[in-house]
Amino acid sequence: MAPASGTRPALRERGWPLLLAAGVFPLLLGLALTFLESRRDVQRELDATSRILLRHAQTISDHAWRTVNTLKRLEHNDSTCEDLEPDLQRIGSIRAYFRSIGLTHGHMVFCSSAFGPMREPLADVIQREIPGLGRWSMSVEGTTAVRERPAVVFADLYGDVGAYTIVDGQYLTDFMRAIGEPRGYYMSVVIGDGHPVTQGEPPTDTHPLFSPLSDDTSSPQIMVRVSAPESESVHAWWRIFTAFLPLAAILSALCMMAAAYWLRRKMSYRDEIRRGIARREFSVQYQPVYDIQAGCCGGVEALLRWQRADGRWERPDVFIAAAEAEHMIIPLTRHLFELVAADMAEWQAPRGFHVAVNVAAEHLQDPTFVADVRRFAAQIATHGPRITLELTERSLISDRKEVVTALHTLRAEGVDIALDDFGTGHCAMSYLQTFPLDFLKIDRGFVNAIESLDGDAPVLDAIIALSKRLALRTVAEGVETAVQLAYLKRQGVLYVQGYLYARPMSSDALARWLPTRGCEPLPSTDQIV
Ligand code: G
Ligand code: G
Ligand code: MN
């Protein structure tokens, strides 16, 4: 691997897309949210406007009906139009809104405030069929007197007496213009079964995003509809979006800062490992492996430890995984080789002693791997131990051909290969055929399954049988009890590693432990069985 580059180039290579996304994300989110909010905003305005319009139409209608009632109270049973005309004109002119008011016999108008005595069907006056006798109201396109302007008719017609009022549509259209024109609203009011009284241009539906919005409100006799053109939606959205923009900018900045912080932390873990190496914060613990046949320590597994400058111990599974993820595992393993070589110089290993080191996938696939192991082997050669490379099934997955070649090369030079954590990875079986192996390390999960000497551990038994068939030597990991040891021994397992025999220890402790305790007999189950 090329020496890891500094933080800044890495940030430039990999960080920018993330920073950009973090900056753009709040803006996009803002666009979407303000769009939705603007639609709601326009809808609220429409709703309020249509209510106001309905209320206004209702007020006019109430007023017209009151006038109809007043007219009906005029004594006109036996009076002529000449008698009633002054009253009619007075009422028609002092009360607001009316184009004309009149009196009927049935559906025949016989007296009108506009034309005096007459004899014409009400239908002719309002230029359309009437719903009949009784009480009704209706918006109409025009009347005989004023054809070009809409009007609203309120009528109460009975057998011989009746009255009607005609309200000029202008009162409605003026009001609609006043409340709707600034926003370009299209509004319509329909009364009874009548002709719509409208104001403004009906909106067209051409915009891909902003379809026109409208709101309908009604009371039993009056139906009001207000529609907003798409331009209104666009304006509302722009207004809300520009109001939100400063906040969006702040959010963008915060997101970018968070992303940059995260990137820097991520980058800095590489730096921390690099600094940890430089400051010699890493050390190695050695866990002895018991050779059952010899009754002595047959070797050790080197386990890396990291104690920070502040005294805190970093968890090995955590920093190993991080080092693998951050492409720092190769420099870290080279450092491990140096530490082990330095430790080895301090004490004398017995002949044939094994030193096992864990090797990660990335290192195994790296072109420098063979050279790194050779250098390590050369450094410890004078002290005698054999090197065992512990590979996990995971590390064997890719680049098979190169890996197989490298392993064959090293094996020919006297390095042993162990398959670590056997049984926990994926596709384990095929690796047994593909790769050159010497040891199989049975994962402690299977050893845990041993509960008594006569108990059943079928998977464990099968693994042991399999490794015998393949002529592999087995190492059982995580052996914690005498029962487990007795069981494994009976099954022909050659090596055990675990707390029963020894915990991982420092190089100094190991140097003292080996000559005194290395060949101590292990607790036997003879007493138990
Ligand atoms: O004893 P310990 O808790 O360190 O083991 C945790 C895990 O870390 C084990 O799976 C062990 O294989 C792994 N480990 C310990 N030291 C090293 C090392 O130097 N290199 C690699 N790749 N893994 C190690
Ligand atoms: O995965 P690998 O075998 O490389 O890692 C060995 C790990 O197992 C180390 O973390 C070591 O501390 C731990 N270990 C060693 N012996 C025992 C044991 O008897 N019981 C348990 N629970 N863990 C053990
Ligand atoms: Mn291991």
XYZ file of C-alpha atoms and ligand atoms in Angstrom:
578
model
C 0.000 0.000 0.000
C 1.191 3.505 -0.733
C 1.817 5.501 2.424
C -1.561 6.838 3.500
C -1.978 10.382 2.290
C -2.836 13.296 4.573
C -6.281 14.323 5.704
C -6.772 17.120 3.219
C -6.297 15.209 -0.033
C -8.606 12.485 1.316
C -11.222 15.109 2.095
C -10.869 16.478 -1.382
C -11.115 13.045 -3.006
C -14.014 11.557 -1.132
C -15.547 14.323 0.950
C -16.837 16.766 -1.629
C -19.835 14.804 -2.888
C -20.982 14.354 0.683
C -20.426 18.012 1.562
C -22.282 19.085 -1.565
C -25.175 16.746 -0.813
C -25.313 18.040 2.768
C -25.466 21.599 1.450
C -28.061 20.960 -1.235
C -30.309 18.693 0.793
C -31.933 21.412 2.992
C -32.552 23.497 -0.132
C -34.305 20.658 -1.923
C -36.254 19.830 1.183
C -37.157 23.528 1.473
C -38.319 23.622 -2.139
C -40.606 20.675 -1.585
C -41.959 21.806 1.778
C -42.542 25.407 0.712
C -44.305 24.139 -2.405
C -46.733 22.168 -0.264
C -47.087 25.055 2.162
C -47.795 27.523 -0.652
C -50.577 25.301 -1.984
C -52.119 25.241 1.468
C -51.661 28.983 1.755
C -53.472 29.682 -1.520
C -56.206 27.262 -0.540
C -56.678 29.044 2.778
C -56.977 32.416 1.006
C -59.531 30.978 -1.408
C -61.482 29.513 1.446
C -61.565 32.835 3.300
C -62.512 34.752 0.172
C -65.346 32.438 -0.766
C -66.739 32.694 2.768
C -66.680 36.482 2.604
C -68.391 36.434 -0.775
C -71.030 34.024 0.445
C -71.692 36.195 3.462
C -72.081 39.242 1.256
C -74.511 37.430 -1.082
C -76.387 36.260 1.997
C -76.673 39.825 3.290
C -78.089 41.038 -0.021
C -80.461 38.098 -0.101
C -81.706 38.724 3.456
C -82.283 42.362 2.587
C -84.200 41.442 -0.583
C -86.422 39.018 1.284
C -87.223 41.619 3.925
C -88.313 43.938 1.164
C -90.475 41.220 -0.417
C -92.160 40.771 2.943
C -92.751 44.515 3.262
C -94.321 44.589 -0.215
C -96.602 41.715 0.609
C -97.867 43.575 3.653
C -99.070 46.486 1.440
C -102.858 46.274 1.218
C -103.246 45.706 -2.466
C -106.084 43.275 -2.657
C -108.585 45.876 -3.698
C -106.132 48.628 -4.629
C -104.975 49.534 -8.128
C -101.422 50.118 -9.250
C -102.097 53.866 -9.252
C -102.855 53.671 -5.504
C -99.794 51.572 -4.743
C -97.222 53.144 -7.066
C -96.016 55.903 -4.685
C -95.366 53.322 -1.955
C -93.605 51.125 -4.429
C -91.372 53.919 -5.685
C -90.572 55.064 -2.171
C -89.562 51.609 -1.054
C -87.634 50.942 -4.258
C -85.604 54.092 -4.045
C -84.852 54.354 -0.323
C -83.760 50.777 0.011
C -80.391 49.750 -1.353
C -79.536 47.433 -4.221
C -82.771 47.245 -6.214
C -83.111 47.576 -9.944
C -86.885 47.294 -9.604
C -89.516 45.875 -7.331
C -93.075 44.959 -8.183
C -96.387 43.365 -7.358
C -98.063 40.448 -9.089
C -101.317 38.703 -9.491
C -100.206 35.111 -9.722
C -97.257 35.241 -12.095
C -98.503 38.407 -13.838
C -96.748 41.655 -12.930
C -99.376 44.392 -12.617
C -97.340 47.078 -10.959
C -93.610 47.827 -11.093
C -91.472 50.555 -9.505
C -89.786 51.050 -12.882
C -92.750 51.010 -15.289
C -95.812 51.681 -13.182
C -99.005 49.867 -14.183
C -98.401 47.028 -16.603
C -99.537 43.545 -17.432
C -96.714 41.199 -18.298
C -95.689 37.736 -17.065
C -92.743 37.876 -14.601
C -91.019 35.336 -16.876
C -90.933 37.981 -19.642
C -89.525 40.616 -17.290
C -86.608 38.379 -16.229
C -86.325 36.765 -19.646
C -86.480 33.187 -18.504
C -88.897 30.595 -17.239
C -89.842 30.922 -13.602
C -89.848 27.963 -11.190
C -93.585 28.578 -10.576
C -95.628 30.025 -7.736
C -94.317 30.070 -4.200
C -91.126 31.496 -2.767
C -87.983 31.325 -4.851
C -84.849 33.195 -5.763
C -82.723 32.977 -8.876
C -79.806 34.725 -10.539
C -80.539 35.730 -14.167
C -78.483 36.909 -17.115
C -80.429 40.158 -17.576
C -83.879 41.725 -17.405
C -86.002 43.505 -20.058
C -84.992 46.869 -18.681
C -81.248 46.089 -18.424
C -80.367 43.204 -20.687
C -76.600 43.364 -20.452
C -76.166 43.076 -16.710
C -77.041 40.083 -14.538
C -79.534 40.386 -11.743
C -81.005 38.341 -8.906
C -84.753 37.867 -8.564
C -86.457 37.212 -5.228
C -90.114 36.335 -5.641
C -93.013 35.278 -3.427
C -95.960 34.504 -5.707
C -99.311 33.219 -4.540
C -102.707 32.718 -6.181
C -103.723 36.328 -6.401
C -101.186 38.387 -4.458
C -97.440 38.384 -4.840
C -94.324 40.520 -4.768
C -90.857 40.387 -6.200
C -87.605 42.297 -6.022
C -84.813 42.403 -8.587
C -81.326 43.130 -7.224
C -78.805 44.466 -9.698
C -75.928 42.019 -10.278
C -73.520 44.961 -10.204
C -73.670 44.881 -6.395
C -72.240 41.383 -6.507
C -69.738 41.924 -9.323
C -68.377 45.139 -7.764
C -67.844 43.358 -4.499
C -66.217 40.400 -6.232
C -63.902 42.717 -8.150
C -62.933 44.511 -4.948
C -61.976 41.341 -3.095
C -60.729 39.207 -5.999
C -59.125 41.354 -8.653
C -55.807 41.975 -6.848
C -55.188 38.238 -6.873
C -56.660 37.579 -10.292
C -59.362 35.353 -8.831
C -62.195 34.062 -10.927
C -65.431 34.102 -8.921
C -68.932 33.002 -9.543
C -72.158 33.168 -7.574
C -75.185 31.082 -8.525
C -78.467 31.692 -6.757
C -81.237 29.137 -6.922
C -81.222 27.327 -10.195
C -80.043 30.411 -12.016
C -77.420 31.862 -14.276
C -73.944 32.335 -12.757
C -72.924 35.878 -11.911
C -69.190 35.922 -12.597
C -66.157 38.154 -12.284
C -62.652 37.654 -13.692
C -61.117 35.233 -16.153
C -61.568 31.493 -15.585
C -58.072 30.034 -14.910
C -56.444 27.790 -17.489
C -54.714 24.546 -16.511
C -51.442 24.667 -18.433
C -48.705 24.794 -15.793
C -47.018 21.410 -15.228
C -46.625 21.944 -11.480
C -49.124 24.523 -10.320
C -52.603 23.418 -11.285
C -55.303 26.016 -10.542
C -56.888 25.779 -7.108
C -60.485 26.591 -6.289
C -62.862 26.579 -3.370
C -66.626 26.055 -3.280
C -68.876 27.264 -0.493
C -72.635 27.190 -0.379
C -75.690 27.897 1.669
C -79.065 26.333 0.776
C -79.812 28.837 -2.000
C -76.415 30.319 -2.856
C -73.410 28.609 -4.404
C -70.079 30.412 -4.478
C -66.934 29.319 -6.289
C -63.567 31.093 -6.166
C -60.599 29.962 -8.300
C -57.005 31.169 -8.229
C -54.895 31.310 -11.385
C -51.581 29.399 -11.424
C -49.683 32.704 -11.190
C -51.153 33.120 -7.722
C -49.733 29.738 -6.680
C -46.336 30.620 -8.143
C -46.291 33.966 -6.295
C -47.313 32.373 -3.027
C -44.606 29.742 -3.364
C -41.959 32.321 -4.222
C -43.021 34.489 -1.289
C -42.792 31.594 1.176
C -39.597 30.248 -0.329
C -37.762 33.581 -0.114
C -38.939 33.912 3.470
C -37.546 30.434 4.175
C -34.287 31.067 2.298
C -32.254 32.494 5.208
C -33.244 29.520 7.346
C -32.378 27.158 4.486
C -28.977 28.801 4.209
C -28.389 28.305 7.926
C -29.550 24.679 7.700
C -27.295 24.108 4.690
C -24.362 25.516 6.576
C -25.146 23.382 9.645
C -25.517 20.215 7.562
C -22.251 20.931 5.783
C -20.532 21.567 9.078
C -21.902 18.309 10.471
C -20.761 16.447 7.345
C -17.327 18.045 7.495
C -17.061 17.197 11.191
C -18.053 13.612 10.503
C -15.558 13.355 7.638
C -12.798 14.841 9.731
C -13.526 12.391 12.555
C -13.559 9.536 10.072
C -10.287 10.707 8.574
C -8.833 11.342 11.953
C -9.306 7.720 13.022
C -6.689 6.857 10.411
C -4.506 9.605 11.796
C -5.095 8.375 15.324
C -3.974 4.859 14.453
C -0.983 6.342 12.654
C -0.219 8.518 15.689
C -0.808 5.555 18.000
C 1.843 3.611 16.078
C 4.287 6.525 16.167
C 3.735 7.052 19.920
C 4.065 3.337 20.616
C 0.604 3.061 22.144
C 0.165 -0.448 20.734
C 1.407 -3.517 22.504
C 1.052 -7.256 22.074
C -0.482 -9.802 24.409
C 0.350 -13.448 23.976
C -2.095 -16.204 24.733
C -0.400 -19.584 25.237
C -1.631 -22.602 23.297
C -1.439 -25.965 25.064
C -0.032 -28.968 23.234
C -2.025 -31.859 24.674
C 0.394 -34.620 23.577
C 3.494 -32.839 24.840
C 1.731 -31.587 27.968
C 3.455 -28.258 27.436
C 2.967 -24.880 25.853
C 3.252 -25.360 22.110
C 3.072 -21.730 21.101
C 1.272 -18.423 21.506
C -1.224 -16.322 19.609
C -0.182 -12.693 19.335
C -3.091 -10.332 20.059
C -2.774 -6.623 19.468
C -3.755 -4.170 22.209
C -4.090 -0.387 22.135
C -3.783 1.784 25.193
C -4.364 5.476 24.485
C -2.168 8.210 25.882
C -4.889 8.943 28.473
C -4.706 5.352 29.727
C -7.927 4.207 28.082
C -7.834 0.744 26.442
C -9.385 0.672 22.993
C -11.418 -2.505 22.408
C -9.468 -4.763 20.000
C -12.492 -5.907 17.982
C -13.430 -2.240 17.530
C -10.071 -0.835 16.458
C -9.227 -3.888 14.330
C -12.538 -3.519 12.485
C -11.946 0.234 12.141
C -8.407 -0.303 10.895
C -9.743 -2.744 8.300
C -12.445 -0.303 7.225
C -10.019 2.635 7.050
C -7.324 0.754 5.137
C -4.950 0.958 8.086
C -4.772 -2.770 8.813
C -1.649 -3.318 6.672
C 0.524 -0.696 8.417
C -0.911 -1.885 11.728
C -0.018 -5.524 11.027
C 3.502 -4.503 9.950
C 3.759 -2.701 13.263
C 2.563 -5.862 15.025
C 5.342 -7.805 13.286
C 7.897 -5.300 14.577
C 6.509 -5.431 18.121
C 6.523 -9.245 18.154
C 10.056 -9.343 16.757
C 11.201 -6.918 19.465
C 9.457 -8.992 22.176
C 10.995 -12.234 20.870
C 14.467 -10.822 21.310
C 13.797 -10.621 25.071
C 13.189 -14.313 25.748
C 14.170 -17.692 24.378
C 11.436 -19.745 22.748
C 11.693 -23.540 22.930
C 12.387 -25.404 19.684
C 9.389 -25.768 17.372
C 7.500 -23.070 19.277
C 4.674 -21.463 17.248
C 3.944 -17.772 17.087
C 0.541 -17.173 15.547
C -0.449 -13.820 14.102
C -3.837 -12.792 12.709
C -3.796 -11.589 9.120
C -6.515 -9.518 7.529
C -7.992 -10.012 4.055
C -6.624 -6.792 2.641
C -3.087 -7.638 3.629
C -3.378 -11.145 2.220
C -4.420 -9.738 -1.147
C -1.755 -7.060 -1.150
C 1.315 -7.584 -3.386
C 3.578 -6.710 -0.436
C 2.217 -9.525 1.727
C 4.858 -12.179 0.980
C 7.681 -9.685 1.467
C 6.210 -8.476 4.774
C 5.989 -12.009 6.177
C 9.481 -12.848 4.925
C 10.890 -9.785 6.677
C 9.105 -10.790 9.882
C 10.409 -14.366 9.565
C 13.942 -13.109 9.059
C 13.707 -10.898 12.145
C 12.686 -13.721 14.474
C 14.675 -16.505 12.780
C 17.455 -16.425 15.337
C 14.989 -17.043 18.171
C 13.622 -20.211 16.642
C 9.842 -20.038 16.540
C 7.710 -21.002 13.566
C 5.249 -18.504 12.234
C 1.583 -19.412 11.952
C -0.634 -17.125 9.906
C -4.200 -17.162 11.177
C -6.635 -16.428 8.372
C -10.321 -16.022 8.803
C -12.681 -17.517 6.293
C -13.763 -14.001 5.456
C -10.249 -13.040 4.456
C -10.023 -15.861 1.934
C -13.012 -14.865 -0.138
C -11.607 -12.862 -3.032
C -8.504 -12.850 -5.281
C -8.162 -16.545 -4.833
C -5.443 -17.293 -7.324
C -2.943 -14.734 -6.053
C -3.733 -15.595 -2.444
C -3.303 -19.323 -3.047
C 0.029 -18.712 -4.778
C 1.267 -16.478 -1.943
C 0.274 -19.035 0.685
C 2.011 -21.859 -1.198
C 5.159 -19.752 -1.473
C 5.252 -18.939 2.248
C 4.359 -22.470 3.265
C 7.281 -23.787 1.229
C 9.459 -21.465 3.310
C 8.266 -22.972 6.594
C 5.290 -20.799 7.531
C 2.192 -22.592 8.820
C -1.319 -21.611 7.824
C -4.270 -21.822 10.216
C -7.920 -21.311 9.389
C -9.229 -19.185 12.289
C -12.739 -19.105 13.786
C -13.637 -22.162 11.752
C -17.354 -22.667 11.292
C -18.449 -19.062 11.787
C -17.789 -17.631 8.318
C -19.323 -18.342 4.949
C -18.722 -21.188 2.442
C -16.115 -22.681 4.721
C -16.111 -26.098 3.125
C -14.842 -25.047 -0.289
C -11.881 -23.218 1.272
C -10.717 -26.430 2.858
C -10.110 -27.751 -0.652
C -8.788 -24.585 -2.254
C -6.219 -23.318 0.234
C -3.096 -24.961 1.641
C -3.722 -25.357 5.379
C -1.970 -26.831 8.409
C -4.254 -25.992 11.328
C -7.924 -25.616 11.863
C -8.938 -23.408 14.794
C -12.340 -24.492 16.037
C -14.366 -21.463 17.073
C -15.137 -21.208 20.747
C -18.856 -21.310 19.971
C -18.535 -25.034 19.270
C -16.390 -25.636 22.323
C -19.046 -23.880 24.410
C -21.512 -26.517 23.258
C -19.725 -29.149 25.325
C -21.688 -29.522 28.533
C -20.633 -32.904 29.821
C -18.312 -35.731 28.856
C -21.220 -37.892 27.705
C -23.131 -34.986 26.202
C -23.816 -34.453 22.552
C -21.833 -31.980 20.418
C -22.515 -33.303 16.920
C -21.237 -30.299 14.961
C -18.027 -30.207 16.960
C -17.562 -33.968 16.429
C -18.128 -33.531 12.705
C -15.589 -30.698 12.484
C -12.990 -32.761 14.307
C -13.662 -35.788 12.099
C -13.448 -33.614 9.004
C -10.096 -32.100 9.974
C -8.735 -35.600 10.642
C -9.799 -36.659 7.149
C -8.060 -33.611 5.730
C -4.966 -34.330 7.830
C -5.237 -30.928 9.530
C -4.180 -30.396 13.125
C -6.957 -28.962 15.273
C -6.761 -26.176 17.813
C -9.798 -25.692 20.036
C -10.376 -22.082 21.059
C -12.006 -20.738 24.192
C -11.514 -23.820 26.352
C -12.645 -22.807 29.813
C -13.455 -26.014 31.719
C -11.831 -29.337 32.524
C -14.850 -31.105 31.023
C -14.332 -29.360 27.699
C -10.661 -30.282 27.792
C -11.388 -33.947 28.569
C -13.984 -34.118 25.797
C -11.636 -32.569 23.220
C -8.760 -34.755 24.296
C -10.908 -37.866 23.859
C -11.870 -36.720 20.374
C -8.223 -36.366 19.418
C -7.867 -32.606 19.372
C -4.163 -31.744 19.545
C -4.103 -28.181 20.868
C -6.275 -26.119 23.172
C -6.288 -22.410 23.824
C -8.407 -20.700 26.467
C -8.745 -19.346 29.961
C -8.468 -22.838 31.468
C -4.828 -22.923 30.434
C -3.839 -19.283 30.274
C -5.145 -15.828 29.559
C -3.412 -13.485 27.112
C -0.419 -11.861 28.820
C 2.325 -9.368 28.187
C 5.677 -10.378 26.755
C 7.405 -9.954 30.147
C 4.751 -12.031 31.897
C 5.058 -14.720 29.254
C 8.842 -14.814 29.617
C 8.363 -15.553 33.331
C 5.355 -17.813 32.861
C 6.817 -20.153 30.204
C 9.610 -21.805 32.203
C 7.624 -22.086 35.426
C 4.040 -22.823 34.397
C 4.255 -23.766 30.704
C 4.341 -27.497 31.383
C 2.081 -27.609 34.444
C -0.509 -30.372 34.106
C -3.978 -29.067 33.363
C -6.852 -29.750 35.763
C -8.120 -33.195 34.971
C -11.639 -34.560 35.147
C -10.463 -37.825 36.611
C -11.759 -36.772 39.987
C -15.105 -35.765 38.525
C -15.774 -38.768 36.300
O -8.131 -11.046 22.183
P -8.974 -10.134 21.455
O -10.136 -9.582 22.234
O -8.044 -9.128 20.987
O -9.593 -10.594 20.059
C -10.473 -9.790 19.341
C -10.378 -10.045 17.883
O -9.350 -9.262 17.336
C -10.088 -11.492 17.559
O -10.957 -11.909 16.519
C -8.675 -11.461 17.064
O -8.514 -12.403 16.026
C -8.536 -10.067 16.524
N -7.159 -9.620 16.593
C -6.379 -9.462 17.659
N -5.152 -9.017 17.289
C -5.189 -8.909 15.931
C -4.229 -8.505 14.948
O -3.078 -8.190 15.225
N -4.601 -8.533 13.662
C -5.858 -8.900 13.284
N -6.189 -8.880 11.995
N -6.790 -9.271 14.184
C -6.443 -9.309 15.499
O -10.652 -14.685 16.973
P -9.351 -14.991 17.681
O -9.223 -16.404 18.011
O -8.166 -14.453 16.952
O -9.412 -14.206 19.033
C -9.187 -14.804 20.234
C -10.021 -14.067 21.222
O -10.597 -14.972 22.128
C -9.267 -13.073 22.028
O -10.091 -11.979 22.200
C -9.083 -13.759 23.357
O -8.961 -12.813 24.413
C -10.346 -14.542 23.458
N -10.231 -15.746 24.290
C -9.151 -16.517 24.457
N -9.424 -17.568 25.278
C -10.723 -17.432 25.665
C -11.592 -18.184 26.505
O -11.228 -19.207 27.088
N -12.859 -17.732 26.649
C -13.276 -16.625 26.027
N -14.540 -16.235 26.228
N -12.488 -15.872 25.219
C -11.228 -16.276 25.032
Mn -6.956 -15.733 16.021
